[in-house]
Short mmCIF file of C-alpha atoms and ligand atoms in Angstrom, two decimals:
data_model
loop_
_atom_site.label_atom_id
_atom_site.label_comp_id
_atom_site.label_asym_id
_atom_site.label_seq_id
_atom_site.Cartn_x
_atom_site.Cartn_y
_atom_site.Cartn_z
CA MET A 30 0.00 0.00 0.00
CA GLU A 31 1.05 3.52 -0.63
CA ASN A 32 2.58 5.20 2.36
CA TYR A 33 2.09 8.91 2.97
CA VAL A 34 1.42 11.68 5.45
CA GLU A 35 -0.80 14.58 4.56
CA PHE A 36 -1.44 17.81 6.43
CA LYS A 37 -4.54 19.87 5.65
CA ASN A 38 -4.85 23.42 6.83
CA ILE A 39 -3.17 22.91 10.19
CA ARG A 40 -3.37 25.85 12.55
CA LYS A 41 -1.83 26.27 15.96
CA ALA A 42 -1.58 29.39 18.11
CA PHE A 43 0.36 30.00 21.29
CA VAL A 44 -0.09 33.08 23.45
CA GLY A 45 0.85 36.00 21.21
CA VAL A 46 1.92 33.95 18.14
CA GLN A 47 0.24 32.08 15.35
CA ALA A 48 2.87 29.36 15.10
CA LEU A 49 1.10 27.54 12.26
CA ASP A 50 -1.26 29.43 10.05
CA GLY A 51 -2.91 26.91 7.75
CA ILE A 52 -0.26 24.41 6.64
CA SER A 53 -1.12 21.89 3.91
CA PHE A 54 1.21 19.51 2.12
CA ARG A 55 1.85 15.86 1.52
CA ALA A 56 4.97 13.74 2.08
CA ASP A 57 5.23 10.38 0.36
CA GLY A 58 6.91 7.19 1.42
CA GLY A 59 10.13 6.36 -0.37
CA GLU A 60 11.09 10.05 -0.33
CA ILE A 61 12.97 12.23 2.08
CA CYS A 62 11.03 15.42 2.51
CA ALA A 63 12.75 18.46 4.05
CA LEU A 64 11.07 21.19 6.05
CA LEU A 65 12.95 24.43 5.62
CA GLY A 66 12.28 27.81 7.21
CA GLU A 67 13.72 30.49 9.43
CA ASN A 68 13.98 30.20 13.21
CA GLY A 69 10.42 30.32 14.50
CA ALA A 70 8.83 29.41 11.15
CA GLY A 71 6.89 26.57 12.80
CA LYS A 72 8.81 23.43 11.80
CA SER A 73 9.15 21.93 15.27
CA THR A 74 5.56 22.83 16.14
CA LEU A 75 4.30 20.90 13.12
CA LEU A 76 6.38 17.87 14.06
CA LYS A 77 5.13 18.08 17.64
CA ILE A 78 1.57 17.93 16.37
CA LEU A 79 2.42 14.89 14.29
CA SER A 80 4.01 13.26 17.34
CA GLY A 81 1.05 13.92 19.61
CA ALA A 82 3.02 16.29 21.86
CA HIS A 83 0.82 19.21 20.77
CA GLN A 84 -2.71 19.28 19.40
CA ALA A 85 -3.63 21.42 16.43
CA ASP A 86 -6.27 24.13 16.97
CA SER A 87 -7.82 23.19 13.64
CA GLY A 88 -7.03 21.29 10.47
CA GLU A 89 -6.44 17.59 9.89
CA TYR A 90 -3.61 15.20 9.24
CA PHE A 91 -3.74 11.81 7.60
CA ILE A 92 -1.54 8.76 7.44
CA ASN A 93 -2.20 6.64 4.37
CA GLY A 94 -5.53 8.39 3.95
CA ARG A 95 -6.73 7.79 7.50
CA GLU A 96 -7.32 10.82 9.63
CA MET A 97 -5.26 10.81 12.82
CA LYS A 98 -5.70 12.74 16.04
CA PHE A 99 -2.96 11.92 18.49
CA HIS A 100 -3.53 13.02 22.05
CA SER A 101 -0.17 11.87 23.34
CA PRO A 102 3.24 10.77 22.00
CA MET A 103 2.38 7.21 23.01
CA GLU A 104 -0.60 7.19 20.64
CA ALA A 105 1.58 8.44 17.81
CA ILE A 106 4.26 5.84 18.49
CA GLN A 107 1.66 3.09 18.49
CA ALA A 108 0.37 4.36 15.15
CA GLY A 109 3.90 4.10 13.73
CA VAL A 110 5.11 7.69 14.00
CA SER A 111 8.47 8.55 15.56
CA VAL A 112 9.76 12.07 15.94
CA ILE A 113 13.32 12.79 16.96
CA TYR A 114 13.08 16.15 18.62
CA GLN A 115 15.46 19.02 18.44
CA GLU A 116 15.89 18.82 22.21
CA ARG A 117 16.99 15.47 23.53
CA GLN A 118 14.46 13.50 25.51
CA LEU A 119 16.69 10.88 27.09
CA VAL A 120 16.79 9.87 30.73
CA SER A 121 20.42 10.45 31.60
CA GLU A 122 20.51 8.17 34.66
CA LEU A 123 19.41 5.15 32.60
CA SER A 124 21.40 2.93 30.26
CA VAL A 125 21.38 3.06 26.49
CA THR A 126 19.19 -0.06 26.36
CA GLU A 127 16.69 1.29 28.86
CA ASN A 128 16.37 4.50 26.88
CA VAL A 129 15.99 2.82 23.54
CA PHE A 130 13.54 0.19 24.80
CA MET A 131 11.74 2.58 27.10
CA GLU A 132 8.16 1.94 25.99
CA ASP A 133 8.55 -1.81 25.99
CA LEU A 134 9.90 -1.84 29.50
CA TYR A 135 7.01 0.45 30.29
CA CYS A 136 4.39 -1.65 28.53
CA ASN A 137 5.42 -5.10 29.74
CA ARG A 138 2.22 -6.51 31.23
CA ALA A 139 3.81 -9.37 33.13
CA GLY A 140 5.98 -6.82 34.87
CA ILE A 141 9.14 -8.72 34.01
CA VAL A 142 11.83 -7.05 31.99
CA ASP A 143 14.01 -9.26 29.84
CA PHE A 144 17.25 -7.32 30.09
CA LYS A 145 19.40 -9.97 28.51
CA ARG A 146 17.38 -9.98 25.31
CA SER A 147 17.06 -6.22 25.28
CA HIS A 148 20.82 -5.77 25.68
CA GLU A 149 21.47 -8.28 22.90
CA GLU A 150 19.15 -6.53 20.51
CA MET A 151 20.64 -3.19 21.54
CA GLN A 152 24.12 -4.50 20.78
CA ARG A 153 22.99 -5.35 17.25
CA ILE A 154 21.66 -1.83 16.71
CA ILE A 155 24.85 -0.33 18.13
CA GLU A 156 26.90 -2.33 15.63
CA LEU A 157 24.69 -1.22 12.79
CA PHE A 158 25.32 2.39 13.79
CA HIS A 159 29.07 1.74 14.32
CA MET A 160 28.98 3.30 17.76
CA PRO A 161 31.73 2.78 20.35
CA PHE A 162 29.57 2.52 23.49
CA SER A 163 27.86 -0.48 25.07
CA PRO A 164 24.19 -1.24 25.78
CA GLN A 165 24.87 -0.90 29.50
CA THR A 166 26.48 2.57 29.28
CA LYS A 167 24.58 5.24 31.18
CA VAL A 168 23.39 7.94 28.83
CA LYS A 169 24.82 10.72 31.00
CA LYS A 170 28.32 9.37 30.28
CA LEU A 171 27.87 9.94 26.55
CA SER A 172 28.76 13.09 24.62
CA ALA A 173 26.04 15.20 23.01
CA ALA A 174 26.74 13.54 19.65
CA TYR A 175 26.37 10.02 20.97
CA GLN A 176 23.25 10.95 22.91
CA GLN A 177 21.78 12.17 19.65
CA MET A 178 22.63 8.85 18.05
CA VAL A 179 20.81 7.08 20.90
CA GLU A 180 17.71 9.18 20.15
CA ILE A 181 17.89 8.05 16.55
CA MET A 182 18.38 4.42 17.54
CA LYS A 183 15.21 4.71 19.56
CA ALA A 184 13.18 5.65 16.51
CA TYR A 185 14.99 3.10 14.38
CA ARG A 186 14.15 0.32 16.83
CA ARG A 187 10.45 1.07 16.78
CA LYS A 188 10.30 0.31 13.06
CA SER A 189 7.98 3.28 12.59
CA GLN A 190 6.40 3.97 9.21
CA VAL A 191 6.81 7.72 9.58
CA ILE A 192 10.04 9.11 11.00
CA ALA A 193 10.71 12.80 11.46
CA PHE A 194 14.11 14.25 12.31
CA ASP A 195 14.31 17.73 13.80
CA GLU A 196 17.86 18.98 13.20
CA PRO A 197 19.46 15.62 13.96
CA THR A 198 22.91 16.60 12.78
CA ALA A 199 23.32 19.70 14.94
CA PRO A 200 25.55 17.92 17.49
CA LEU A 201 27.14 15.47 15.03
CA THR A 202 30.36 15.60 13.05
CA ASP A 203 31.02 14.39 9.55
CA ALA A 204 31.75 10.75 10.33
CA GLU A 205 28.57 10.39 12.34
CA ILE A 206 26.59 12.31 9.76
CA ASP A 207 27.74 9.85 7.11
CA ILE A 208 26.50 6.92 9.19
CA LEU A 209 23.22 8.65 9.92
CA PHE A 210 22.58 9.57 6.29
CA GLY A 211 23.30 6.03 5.20
CA LEU A 212 20.66 4.81 7.63
CA ILE A 213 18.12 7.44 6.66
CA GLN A 214 18.57 6.51 3.02
CA ARG A 215 17.99 2.86 3.86
CA LEU A 216 14.82 3.80 5.70
CA ARG A 217 13.69 5.78 2.69
CA ASP A 218 14.44 2.92 0.32
CA SER A 219 12.29 0.64 2.44
CA GLY A 220 9.36 2.96 1.72
CA LYS A 221 9.07 4.91 4.94
CA VAL A 222 7.93 8.51 5.07
CA ILE A 223 10.86 10.64 6.20
CA LEU A 224 10.54 14.26 7.28
CA TYR A 225 13.81 16.07 7.78
CA VAL A 226 14.47 19.49 9.32
CA SER A 227 17.86 21.17 9.03
CA HIS A 228 19.29 24.64 8.59
CA ARG A 229 22.27 23.23 6.71
CA LEU A 230 21.35 23.60 3.07
CA LYS A 231 24.20 21.39 1.91
CA GLU A 232 22.64 18.51 3.82
CA LEU A 233 19.31 19.04 2.14
CA PHE A 234 20.95 18.79 -1.26
CA ARG A 235 22.83 15.67 -0.27
CA LEU A 236 19.96 13.87 1.37
CA THR A 237 16.48 15.00 0.43
CA ASP A 238 14.19 14.50 -2.55
CA LYS A 239 11.74 17.30 -1.91
CA ILE A 240 11.84 20.53 0.10
CA ILE A 241 8.85 22.21 1.72
CA ILE A 242 9.50 25.87 2.45
CA LEU A 243 7.69 27.42 5.41
CA LYS A 244 7.59 31.04 6.47
CA ASP A 245 5.82 32.52 9.50
CA GLY A 246 3.70 29.42 9.94
CA ARG A 247 2.62 29.30 6.31
CA PHE A 248 3.42 26.99 3.44
CA VAL A 249 5.39 28.91 0.80
CA GLU A 250 6.28 26.34 -1.82
CA ASP A 251 7.44 22.80 -2.37
CA VAL A 252 10.31 22.13 -4.73
CA ARG A 253 12.10 19.05 -5.99
CA THR A 254 15.62 19.15 -4.54
CA ALA A 255 17.15 18.25 -7.88
CA ASN A 256 15.54 21.28 -9.56
CA THR A 257 16.48 24.03 -7.15
CA SER A 258 19.45 26.02 -5.84
CA GLU A 259 20.65 27.35 -2.49
CA GLY A 260 20.05 30.90 -3.58
CA TYR A 261 16.46 30.18 -4.52
CA LEU A 262 15.71 28.40 -1.25
CA VAL A 263 17.20 31.16 0.85
CA SER A 264 15.34 33.90 -0.99
CA LYS A 265 12.07 32.02 -0.47
CA MET A 266 12.54 31.22 3.18
CA VAL A 267 13.93 34.59 4.21
CA GLY A 268 11.87 36.61 1.79
CA ARG A 269 14.85 38.63 0.59
CA ASN A 270 18.23 38.10 -1.02
CA VAL A 271 20.87 37.32 1.56
CA GLY A 272 23.95 37.28 -0.66
CA ASP A 273 27.28 35.78 0.30
CA THR A 274 27.40 35.55 4.07
CA PHE A 275 31.12 36.00 4.33
CA SER A 276 32.16 38.53 1.70
CA ALA A 277 30.28 41.41 3.32
CA LEU A 278 31.73 40.69 6.74
CA LYS A 279 33.59 43.60 8.39
CA ARG A 280 36.42 41.98 10.28
CA ASN A 281 38.80 43.37 12.86
CA ASP A 282 42.37 43.96 11.75
CA GLN A 283 43.77 45.53 14.90
CA MET A 284 45.10 42.98 17.34
CA GLY A 285 46.09 43.98 20.87
CA ASP A 286 48.08 42.40 23.72
CA VAL A 287 47.66 38.87 24.94
CA VAL A 288 44.55 38.81 27.10
CA LEU A 289 44.44 35.11 27.93
CA GLU A 290 47.14 32.53 27.98
CA ALA A 291 46.88 28.86 28.78
CA ARG A 292 50.09 27.02 29.66
CA ASN A 293 50.29 23.24 29.74
CA LEU A 294 46.71 22.78 30.85
CA ARG A 295 45.73 19.30 31.99
CA GLY A 296 42.50 17.88 33.35
CA ASN A 297 39.41 16.00 32.21
CA GLY A 298 40.98 14.28 29.21
CA ILE A 299 43.05 17.31 28.21
CA HIS A 300 46.84 16.94 28.06
CA ASN A 301 49.21 19.80 27.79
CA VAL A 302 47.18 22.45 26.00
CA SER A 303 48.89 25.81 25.56
CA PHE A 304 47.82 28.83 23.54
CA GLN A 305 47.57 32.60 23.56
CA LEU A 306 44.56 34.77 22.78
CA HIS A 307 44.99 38.46 21.96
CA ARG A 308 42.57 41.31 22.40
CA GLY A 309 40.65 41.77 19.19
CA GLU A 310 41.44 38.29 17.97
CA VAL A 311 38.99 35.60 16.89
CA LEU A 312 40.72 32.34 17.68
CA GLY A 313 39.15 29.22 16.18
CA PHE A 314 39.19 25.75 17.68
CA ALA A 315 38.64 22.92 15.25
CA GLY A 316 38.69 19.16 15.61
CA LEU A 317 36.47 16.13 15.52
CA VAL A 318 33.89 15.36 18.18
CA GLY A 319 35.73 14.20 21.26
CA ALA A 320 38.89 16.09 20.33
CA GLY A 321 38.70 17.99 23.61
CA ARG A 322 37.65 21.46 22.49
CA SER A 323 34.68 21.85 24.82
CA GLU A 324 36.62 20.16 27.62
CA THR A 325 39.43 22.70 27.26
CA MET A 326 36.89 25.50 27.54
CA GLN A 327 35.43 23.96 30.68
CA LEU A 328 38.90 24.16 32.24
CA LEU A 329 39.19 27.84 31.30
CA PHE A 330 35.70 28.60 32.55
CA GLY A 331 36.02 26.75 35.87
CA GLY A 332 33.49 24.09 34.95
CA ASP A 333 36.07 21.33 35.44
CA LYS A 334 39.09 21.09 37.69
CA VAL A 335 42.49 22.04 36.28
CA LYS A 336 44.88 19.24 37.30
CA SER A 337 48.00 21.14 36.34
CA GLY A 338 49.06 24.06 34.21
CA GLU A 339 48.35 27.77 34.42
CA ILE A 340 45.88 30.33 33.17
CA TYR A 341 47.00 33.94 32.78
CA ILE A 342 44.64 36.85 32.28
CA ASP A 343 46.33 40.07 31.18
CA GLY A 344 49.63 38.51 32.12
CA ARG A 345 48.62 37.67 35.66
CA LEU A 346 48.38 34.12 36.97
CA LYS A 347 44.76 33.34 37.96
CA LYS A 348 43.10 30.51 39.82
CA ILE A 349 39.73 29.81 38.25
CA ARG A 350 37.91 27.38 40.51
CA ASN A 351 34.35 27.82 39.27
CA PRO A 352 32.34 29.72 36.65
CA LYS A 353 31.80 32.57 39.09
CA ASP A 354 35.58 33.16 39.26
CA ALA A 355 35.69 33.06 35.46
CA ILE A 356 32.93 35.63 35.07
CA GLU A 357 34.65 37.87 37.61
CA GLU A 358 37.79 37.68 35.48
CA GLY A 359 35.75 38.75 32.48
CA ILE A 360 35.40 35.36 30.78
CA GLY A 361 32.04 34.45 29.26
CA LEU A 362 31.05 31.06 27.83
CA CYS A 363 28.23 30.20 25.44
CA PRO A 364 28.00 26.45 25.92
CA GLU A 365 27.28 23.91 23.25
CA ASP A 366 24.37 22.39 25.10
CA ARG A 367 21.91 25.19 25.68
CA LYS A 368 19.46 23.03 27.58
CA GLU A 369 21.91 21.67 30.12
CA GLN A 370 24.30 24.52 30.65
CA GLY A 371 22.86 27.64 29.18
CA LEU A 372 19.28 28.64 29.64
CA VAL A 373 17.01 28.72 32.61
CA LEU A 374 14.13 27.37 30.57
CA GLY A 375 11.36 28.26 33.01
CA ARG A 376 12.38 31.93 33.19
CA SER A 377 11.60 34.83 30.90
CA ILE A 378 13.76 36.07 28.07
CA ARG A 379 14.48 39.16 30.16
CA ASN A 380 15.67 37.08 33.13
CA ASN A 381 17.83 34.93 30.93
CA LEU A 382 19.43 37.86 29.16
CA THR A 383 20.39 39.72 32.30
CA ILE A 384 21.82 36.88 34.41
CA PRO A 385 25.46 37.92 33.94
CA ILE A 386 24.80 41.63 34.46
CA LEU A 387 22.57 41.55 37.52
CA ASN A 388 25.37 43.06 39.64
CA LYS A 389 25.82 45.85 37.18
CA ILE A 390 22.17 46.83 36.98
CA SER A 391 21.43 46.52 40.69
CA ARG A 392 21.93 49.02 43.46
CA ARG A 393 22.05 47.74 47.03
CA GLY A 394 20.59 44.47 45.85
CA ILE A 395 17.66 46.01 44.02
CA ILE A 396 17.49 45.49 40.28
CA ASP A 397 16.87 48.57 38.15
CA ARG A 398 13.88 47.09 36.28
CA LYS A 399 13.64 49.93 33.82
CA ARG A 400 17.24 49.50 32.76
CA GLU A 401 16.82 45.74 32.68
CA ARG A 402 13.87 46.05 30.33
CA LYS A 403 15.64 48.55 28.11
CA LEU A 404 18.78 46.40 27.77
CA SER A 405 16.72 43.25 27.17
CA LYS A 406 14.76 44.95 24.43
CA GLU A 407 17.97 46.12 22.79
CA ALA A 408 19.39 42.61 22.78
CA VAL A 409 16.15 41.17 21.39
CA ALA A 410 16.26 43.69 18.57
CA ALA A 411 19.97 43.30 17.86
CA TYR A 412 19.78 39.53 17.60
CA ARG A 413 16.35 39.55 15.98
CA ILE A 414 14.99 37.18 18.60
CA LYS A 415 11.52 36.35 17.37
CA THR A 416 9.13 36.89 20.25
CA PRO A 417 6.05 38.96 21.02
CA SER A 418 7.57 40.15 24.31
CA ILE A 419 10.69 40.02 26.51
CA GLU A 420 8.52 38.37 29.17
CA LYS A 421 8.02 35.20 27.14
CA ILE A 422 9.35 32.06 28.87
CA ALA A 423 12.56 30.73 27.27
CA MET A 424 11.09 27.23 26.95
CA GLU A 425 8.43 28.53 24.59
CA LEU A 426 10.90 29.90 22.04
CA SER A 427 11.98 28.02 18.95
CA GLY A 428 15.37 26.30 19.17
CA GLY A 429 17.25 28.89 17.16
CA ASN A 430 15.81 31.73 19.14
CA GLN A 431 16.91 30.10 22.38
CA GLN A 432 20.41 30.00 20.98
CA LYS A 433 20.23 33.71 20.22
CA ILE A 434 19.41 34.46 23.86
CA ILE A 435 22.57 32.74 25.02
CA LEU A 436 24.56 34.91 22.65
CA GLY A 437 22.65 38.07 23.48
CA ARG A 438 23.32 37.56 27.16
CA TRP A 439 27.05 38.06 26.71
CA MET A 440 26.61 41.05 24.50
CA LEU A 441 25.27 42.85 27.56
CA ALA A 442 28.05 41.75 29.90
CA ASP A 443 31.42 43.43 30.34
CA LEU A 444 33.86 40.87 29.06
CA LYS A 445 37.50 40.46 28.15
CA VAL A 446 37.15 36.99 26.68
CA LEU A 447 34.13 35.34 25.13
CA ILE A 448 34.10 31.63 24.40
CA LEU A 449 31.55 30.52 21.80
CA ASP A 450 31.01 26.78 21.53
CA GLU A 451 29.18 25.99 18.27
CA PRO A 452 27.33 29.33 18.34
CA THR A 453 25.49 28.94 15.05
CA LYS A 454 24.09 25.50 15.79
CA GLY A 455 20.42 25.57 14.84
CA ILE A 456 20.59 29.13 13.53
CA ASP A 457 18.95 29.86 10.18
CA VAL A 458 20.93 31.15 7.20
CA GLY A 459 19.72 34.73 7.49
CA ALA A 460 20.48 35.03 11.18
CA LYS A 461 23.87 33.34 10.82
CA ALA A 462 25.24 36.33 8.93
CA GLU A 463 24.16 38.55 11.82
CA ILE A 464 25.91 36.34 14.33
CA TYR A 465 29.12 36.32 12.30
CA GLN A 466 29.09 40.09 12.16
CA MET A 467 28.50 40.28 15.90
CA VAL A 468 31.50 38.09 16.54
CA CYS A 469 33.64 40.39 14.40
CA ASP A 470 32.19 43.47 16.11
CA LEU A 471 33.04 42.07 19.53
CA ALA A 472 36.61 41.59 18.32
CA ARG A 473 36.67 45.16 17.02
CA GLU A 474 35.64 46.33 20.45
CA GLY A 475 38.75 44.62 21.81
CA LEU A 476 37.40 41.34 23.11
CA GLY A 477 39.32 38.15 22.65
CA VAL A 478 36.92 35.64 21.13
CA ILE A 479 37.32 31.87 21.09
CA PHE A 480 35.20 30.33 18.36
CA ILE A 481 34.57 26.59 18.33
CA SER A 482 32.85 25.24 15.27
CA SER A 483 32.55 22.04 13.32
CA GLU A 484 31.64 23.98 10.19
CA LEU A 485 35.03 24.57 8.67
CA GLN A 486 33.84 27.28 6.29
CA GLU A 487 32.86 29.31 9.32
CA VAL A 488 36.20 28.86 10.97
CA ILE A 489 38.10 29.74 7.81
CA ASN A 490 36.10 32.88 7.11
CA ILE A 491 35.87 34.31 10.61
CA CYS A 492 38.94 33.31 12.57
CA ASP A 493 42.33 35.02 12.59
CA LYS A 494 43.98 31.82 13.69
CA VAL A 495 42.79 28.29 14.26
CA ILE A 496 44.00 25.76 16.77
CA VAL A 497 43.34 22.17 15.81
CA MET A 498 42.89 19.55 18.48
CA ARG A 499 42.83 15.80 18.54
CA ASP A 500 42.52 13.38 21.46
CA GLY A 501 42.78 16.11 24.09
CA THR A 502 45.88 17.73 22.69
CA VAL A 503 46.84 20.45 20.19
CA THR A 504 48.00 19.05 16.87
CA GLY A 505 48.57 22.33 15.08
CA CYS A 506 47.90 26.01 14.65
CA LEU A 507 47.20 27.74 11.36
CA ASP A 508 47.01 31.46 10.70
CA ARG A 509 44.67 33.15 8.27
CA LYS A 510 46.87 32.66 5.24
CA GLU A 511 47.48 28.98 5.97
CA MET A 512 43.88 27.97 6.64
CA SER A 513 42.10 25.53 4.35
CA GLU A 514 39.58 22.77 4.91
CA GLU A 515 42.11 20.12 3.92
CA GLY A 516 44.79 21.60 6.16
CA ILE A 517 42.51 21.67 9.17
CA LEU A 518 41.13 18.20 8.53
CA SER A 519 44.51 16.59 8.17
CA LEU A 520 45.59 18.05 11.52
CA ALA A 521 42.30 16.98 13.09
CA MET A 522 42.77 13.40 11.95
CA GLN A 523 46.52 13.15 12.41
CA GLU A 524 47.64 10.03 14.21
CA ASN A 525 49.70 10.59 17.33
CA GLY A 526 53.41 10.68 16.69
CA GLU A 527 53.07 11.37 12.98
N1 ATP B 8 5.18 25.88 23.89
C1 ATP B 8 5.14 27.07 23.28
N2 ATP B 8 4.56 28.13 23.88
C2 ATP B 8 4.51 29.33 23.27
N3 ATP B 8 5.02 29.59 22.05
C3 ATP B 8 5.62 28.58 21.40
C4 ATP B 8 5.71 27.27 21.98
N4 ATP B 8 6.37 26.47 21.10
C5 ATP B 8 6.67 27.23 20.03
N5 ATP B 8 6.21 28.51 20.19
C6 ATP B 8 6.34 29.60 19.22
O1 ATP B 8 5.88 29.15 17.96
C7 ATP B 8 6.68 29.67 16.90
C8 ATP B 8 7.20 28.53 16.05
O2 ATP B 8 8.17 27.82 16.79
P1 ATP B 8 8.88 26.50 16.28
O3 ATP B 8 9.63 25.95 17.45
O4 ATP B 8 7.89 25.62 15.62
O5 ATP B 8 9.90 27.09 15.20
P2 ATP B 8 10.99 26.33 14.29
O6 ATP B 8 10.61 26.53 12.89
O7 ATP B 8 11.17 24.96 14.78
O8 ATP B 8 12.30 27.22 14.58
P3 ATP B 8 13.86 26.79 14.83
O9 ATP B 8 14.48 26.71 13.49
O10 ATP B 8 14.43 27.94 15.59
O11 ATP B 8 13.88 25.52 15.60
C9 ATP B 8 7.77 30.50 17.58
O12 ATP B 8 7.38 31.85 17.51
C10 ATP B 8 7.78 30.00 19.01
O13 ATP B 8 8.19 31.00 19.89
MG1 MG B 9 12.69 23.96 15.72
#
């Protein structure tokens, strides 16, 4: 039988926003269908309706011609729909097997869980995905990339007929992306309906058959991937011509003194990392997942204990024992995992933006609310955070807009050094250009910026210098003239002792 999903005139409003404003389209089995649109366009909301996590206000959706109305994710799963959300849903205290087999453990009527069989089946899936962990590993021990793979294994295991991926590659690197794409293509070839959301246009061209463009909760157009171009897609989703993101960039060319120096840092899987960061410099960190970039930053920011080695700020030796010490020294960090380390999801945009500057805008412990509101509004405007008000709760923003809050927060603070860990993850093409320019502007104002990214084009076009890491150590350093994708990759993959 023919396999398809069809949406008819789906509408969904939240307080102050019409997230979906009459969406209709059809996705067929045996095809990978992309959903493309700016941050806040409504992609995740549509998938949440399909997964039973939200209910539409009006409109219908059909699977193979049958109208569906899921009231909970469990109903959707039972009807053969799996959605891999943008935000991970794993239980970190439980093992890989327990997470992947969650509903079965949950549903077992006899009340007896067959762990041996579950672990064996899990092992088979792990091998299929070429992953290095075991069924018994606790999820909290896994990196963000591996946790994402566990999410995907969960959907794979259910043998769903409809599988939707909401930015699955955001935490992954190339090797893992290759594995994932291979699997998605196999799922497609077996006739499943695949919906795929990503802001990385190159991925859409590599993977998808059809692209649905959404804007402000409306359907704009559907195009066959083979018959379209990046420029066309961007102009349709943004509603204007964006041009080349990098060529218009105004970079800083005045470098100052060394503001931060790390000497022989060790701790948490990091061996002997040394580097210097100047005022006004954008210093890139490249490497594969697990190379130790984020771990190095945790040492600088006081998130992990430094076992040995020194950190100098403005030439003075500093002991950074915790993030509070780091912030007092003028170091800011935008973490990779916004949910775990960045945002206070239950608080307003205003609260989240002003966390690092509360001291500055308070007098005798009382916050100057007027100033707080003014600064928050400025940050919302500067970063084009899409929201009806600064009082909106962070949890209710789209993924990309949450990311912008984390960046906007540091724009307000008084910093010497800003560490950005994958800052454009989940950011749409139009807003990316704005973030690049902001990074360059911060450098022009004299900040030292550390820029971690897995997108090499970003590193090459924004950074003055790039440090390449592998297995917790520095394998090389390239300046602007020496940078190339091949050069960085070969350092990132270099075997020890070569
Ligand atoms: N639970 C919620 N409560 C209130 N508003 C919400 C909620 N979830 C989403 N919204 C709003 O609905 C709109 C669409 O959000 P959605 O998450 O679907 O966007 P998206 O296309 O997935 O964006 P992104 O690319 O940033 O992930 C946004 O304006 C968002 O703030
Ligand atoms: Mg989303």
